[in-house]
Amino acid sequence: MIKKIAAAITAVGGYVPPDKLTNFDLEKMVDTNDEWIRTRTGITERRILKGEGLATSDMVVPAVKDLLHKRGIEASEIDCMIVATVTPDMVFPATANIACDKLGAKNAWGFDLSAACSGFLYAVTTGASLIESGRYKKVVVVGADKMSAIVDYTDRNTCVLFGDGAGAVLLEPNFEGYGVLDSILRSDGSGAQYLHMKAGGSLRPASIETVTNKEHNIFQDGQPVFKFAVKGMADVSAELLERNNLTGDDIAWLVPHQANKRIIDATANRMGLNPEKVMLNIQRYGNTTAATIPLCLWEWKHQINKGDLIVLAAFGGGFTWGATLVKWEY
Ligand code: UT7
């Protein structure tokens, strides 16, 4: 009998830049305060990629190097790299192509995937399909964003929320039932009005006017996004458990997108999970968009055990949202 191929996560890598931007630093920049930020979001500090000429690919490279080192393989062994990001180095070529060149991943093809905060889930599901097809043996999936490149540091509504970082996983074939078991992914483009970047695309190409109006920064209408996020992330996570005949007791870890601690608490609650089972690093990194989930896996990798069932869950710009069930392989 031919055994079904699953895509197992066989290594995790991560990178956060060393420079910190604390709530107290932000108090000096905009009309905000540490208490408001902590109680409304859960964030205390975030990392910022500083330095002339540094871009998202410069965080992808160390994250993937970390992963290759852990797995003991060379960059030339990578078949494909998918980089989930909304802050690519440039509109084209893809950050994946630039990162593969910097890494010496000569045999890899790759592309960027744009799904904002759900980017990593979309990319893991896509990467898993490439492995499950039997055609590829080593697919690297990265979530990376240099949010500081598109944040307006005079807008208190958004500048307190975001940070920079990159996280990566290696997907390889597994025949013992470990790996990505199921995914529910959703999108609703009517949500674009609440969370977007107005200019820089084909709709409003860059001009003096778009720059003057700060249309190359993130726009977010926080409250509606919050409402949709609480419902979307909790509903889809509960649905994923239900259709796999699981309850919160069966789940070892929830790995939620880190946008707001209150959204995370609502999702954990709905799944019937104790807070100890929820990975949370929003206090140190803020919202790193596509990087939040792999950065959690990177930080918690020594606490996850072989056979653990984990749920990755996200909600973000698009709107995009989803939940993915993984059986940990190592
Ligand atoms: O990752 C992608 C998806 N994004 C999300 O999931 C984010 C979802 N949204 C949120 O997390 C929350 O809506 C925010 C954290 C962005 C905002 O929290 P909120 O509890 O929804 O606050 P609000 O927008 O309703 O604002 C409440 C008050 C307002 O003042 P008034 O109008 O009541 O006088 C804001 O002007 O808080 C004010 N405010 C601030 N005050 C101090 C907004 N930002 C700040 C700030 N410091 N940084």
PDB file of C-alpha atoms and ligand atoms in Angstrom, residues 31-33 36 40-41 117 156-157 160-161 195 220 222-223 225-226 229 257 259-260 262-263 287 315-316, ligand 1:
ATOM      1  CA  ASP A  31       0.628  61.154  22.700  1.00  0.00           C
ATOM      2  CA  THR A  32       0.479  57.699  24.280  1.00  0.00           C
ATOM      3  CA  ASN A  33       1.511  55.953  27.456  1.00  0.00           C
ATOM      4  CA  TRP A  36      -2.628  52.300  27.572  1.00  0.00           C
ATOM      5  CA  ARG A  40      -5.162  47.551  25.287  1.00  0.00           C
ATOM      6  CA  THR A  41      -2.702  45.367  23.375  1.00  0.00           C
ATOM      7  CA  CYS A 117      -1.032  38.584   9.142  1.00  0.00           C
ATOM      8  CA  ARG A 156      -0.455  56.716  17.630  1.00  0.00           C
ATOM      9  CA  ASN A 157      -3.226  54.432  16.378  1.00  0.00           C
ATOM     10  CA  VAL A 160       2.503  51.319  18.955  1.00  0.00           C
ATOM     11  CA  LEU A 161       1.384  48.017  17.459  1.00  0.00           C
ATOM     12  CA  LEU A 195      -6.748  47.742   6.897  1.00  0.00           C
ATOM     13  CA  GLN A 220      -6.022  50.685  10.134  1.00  0.00           C
ATOM     14  CA  GLY A 222      -8.750  49.350  14.687  1.00  0.00           C
ATOM     15  CA  GLN A 223     -12.190  48.732  16.161  1.00  0.00           C
ATOM     16  CA  VAL A 225     -10.685  44.915  12.643  1.00  0.00           C
ATOM     17  CA  PHE A 226     -10.736  43.961  16.319  1.00  0.00           C
ATOM     18  CA  ALA A 229     -10.565  39.311  14.363  1.00  0.00           C
ATOM     19  CA  HIS A 257      -1.057  35.526  15.553  1.00  0.00           C
ATOM     20  CA  ALA A 259      -1.894  41.328  17.148  1.00  0.00           C
ATOM     21  CA  ASN A 260      -3.633  41.929  20.443  1.00  0.00           C
ATOM     22  CA  ARG A 262      -7.355  40.382  24.016  1.00  0.00           C
ATOM     23  CA  ILE A 263      -7.967  38.680  20.628  1.00  0.00           C
ATOM     24  CA  ASN A 287       2.796  42.536  15.850  1.00  0.00           C
ATOM     25  CA  PHE A 315      -6.482  36.963  11.369  1.00  0.00           C
ATOM     26  CA  GLY A 316      -5.307  39.936   9.335  1.00  0.00           C
TER      27      GLY A 316
HETATM   28  O1  UT7 B   1      -2.709  42.078  12.780  1.00  0.00           O
HETATM   29  C1  UT7 B   1      -3.626  42.540  11.847  1.00  0.00           C
HETATM   30  C2  UT7 B   1      -4.974  42.669  12.422  1.00  0.00           C
HETATM   31  N1  UT7 B   1      -5.014  43.746  13.346  1.00  0.00           N
HETATM   32  C3  UT7 B   1      -5.605  43.583  14.506  1.00  0.00           C
HETATM   33  O2  UT7 B   1      -6.030  42.507  14.833  1.00  0.00           O
HETATM   34  C4  UT7 B   1      -5.762  44.820  15.367  1.00  0.00           C
HETATM   35  C5  UT7 B   1      -7.186  44.895  15.852  1.00  0.00           C
HETATM   36  N2  UT7 B   1      -7.451  46.091  16.626  1.00  0.00           N
HETATM   37  C6  UT7 B   1      -6.950  46.308  17.860  1.00  0.00           C
HETATM   38  O3  UT7 B   1      -6.146  45.531  18.356  1.00  0.00           O
HETATM   39  C7  UT7 B   1      -7.463  47.500  18.640  1.00  0.00           C
HETATM   40  O4  UT7 B   1      -8.586  48.029  17.992  1.00  0.00           O
HETATM   41  C8  UT7 B   1      -6.400  48.611  18.850  1.00  0.00           C
HETATM   42  C9  UT7 B   1      -5.323  48.125  19.799  1.00  0.00           C
HETATM   43  C10 UT7 B   1      -5.790  49.017  17.509  1.00  0.00           C
HETATM   44  C11 UT7 B   1      -7.070  49.830  19.501  1.00  0.00           C
HETATM   45  O5  UT7 B   1      -7.681  49.452  20.711  1.00  0.00           O
HETATM   46  P1  UT7 B   1      -9.199  49.853  21.014  1.00  0.00           P
HETATM   47  O6  UT7 B   1      -9.489  49.368  22.356  1.00  0.00           O
HETATM   48  O7  UT7 B   1     -10.034  49.349  19.871  1.00  0.00           O
HETATM   49  O8  UT7 B   1      -9.089  51.416  21.021  1.00  0.00           O
HETATM   50  P2  UT7 B   1      -9.899  52.456  20.121  1.00  0.00           P
HETATM   51  O9  UT7 B   1      -9.365  52.441  18.744  1.00  0.00           O
HETATM   52  O10 UT7 B   1     -11.361  52.254  20.331  1.00  0.00           O
HETATM   53  O11 UT7 B   1      -9.491  53.801  20.827  1.00  0.00           O
HETATM   54  C12 UT7 B   1      -9.901  54.091  22.156  1.00  0.00           C
HETATM   55  C13 UT7 B   1      -9.291  55.420  22.551  1.00  0.00           C
HETATM   56  C14 UT7 B   1      -9.522  56.520  21.500  1.00  0.00           C
HETATM   57  O12 UT7 B   1      -9.717  57.730  22.198  1.00  0.00           O
HETATM   58  P3  UT7 B   1     -11.197  58.338  22.323  1.00  0.00           P
HETATM   59  O13 UT7 B   1     -11.669  58.530  20.920  1.00  0.00           O
HETATM   60  O14 UT7 B   1     -11.970  57.304  23.081  1.00  0.00           O
HETATM   61  O15 UT7 B   1     -10.953  59.599  23.080  1.00  0.00           O
HETATM   62  C15 UT7 B   1      -8.202  56.576  20.795  1.00  0.00           C
HETATM   63  O16 UT7 B   1      -7.938  57.840  20.229  1.00  0.00           O
HETATM   64  O17 UT7 B   1      -7.862  55.284  22.687  1.00  0.00           O
HETATM   65  C16 UT7 B   1      -7.220  56.286  21.894  1.00  0.00           C
HETATM   66  N3  UT7 B   1      -5.943  55.752  21.412  1.00  0.00           N
HETATM   67  C17 UT7 B   1      -4.814  55.856  22.120  1.00  0.00           C
HETATM   68  N4  UT7 B   1      -4.546  56.374  23.325  1.00  0.00           N
HETATM   69  C18 UT7 B   1      -3.280  56.295  23.756  1.00  0.00           C
HETATM   70  C19 UT7 B   1      -5.692  55.106  20.254  1.00  0.00           C
HETATM   71  N5  UT7 B   1      -4.403  54.780  20.182  1.00  0.00           N
HETATM   72  C20 UT7 B   1      -3.843  55.238  21.340  1.00  0.00           C
HETATM   73  C21 UT7 B   1      -2.529  55.171  21.845  1.00  0.00           C
HETATM   74  N6  UT7 B   1      -2.290  55.707  23.074  1.00  0.00           N
HETATM   75  N7  UT7 B   1      -1.511  54.590  21.184  1.00  0.00           N
END
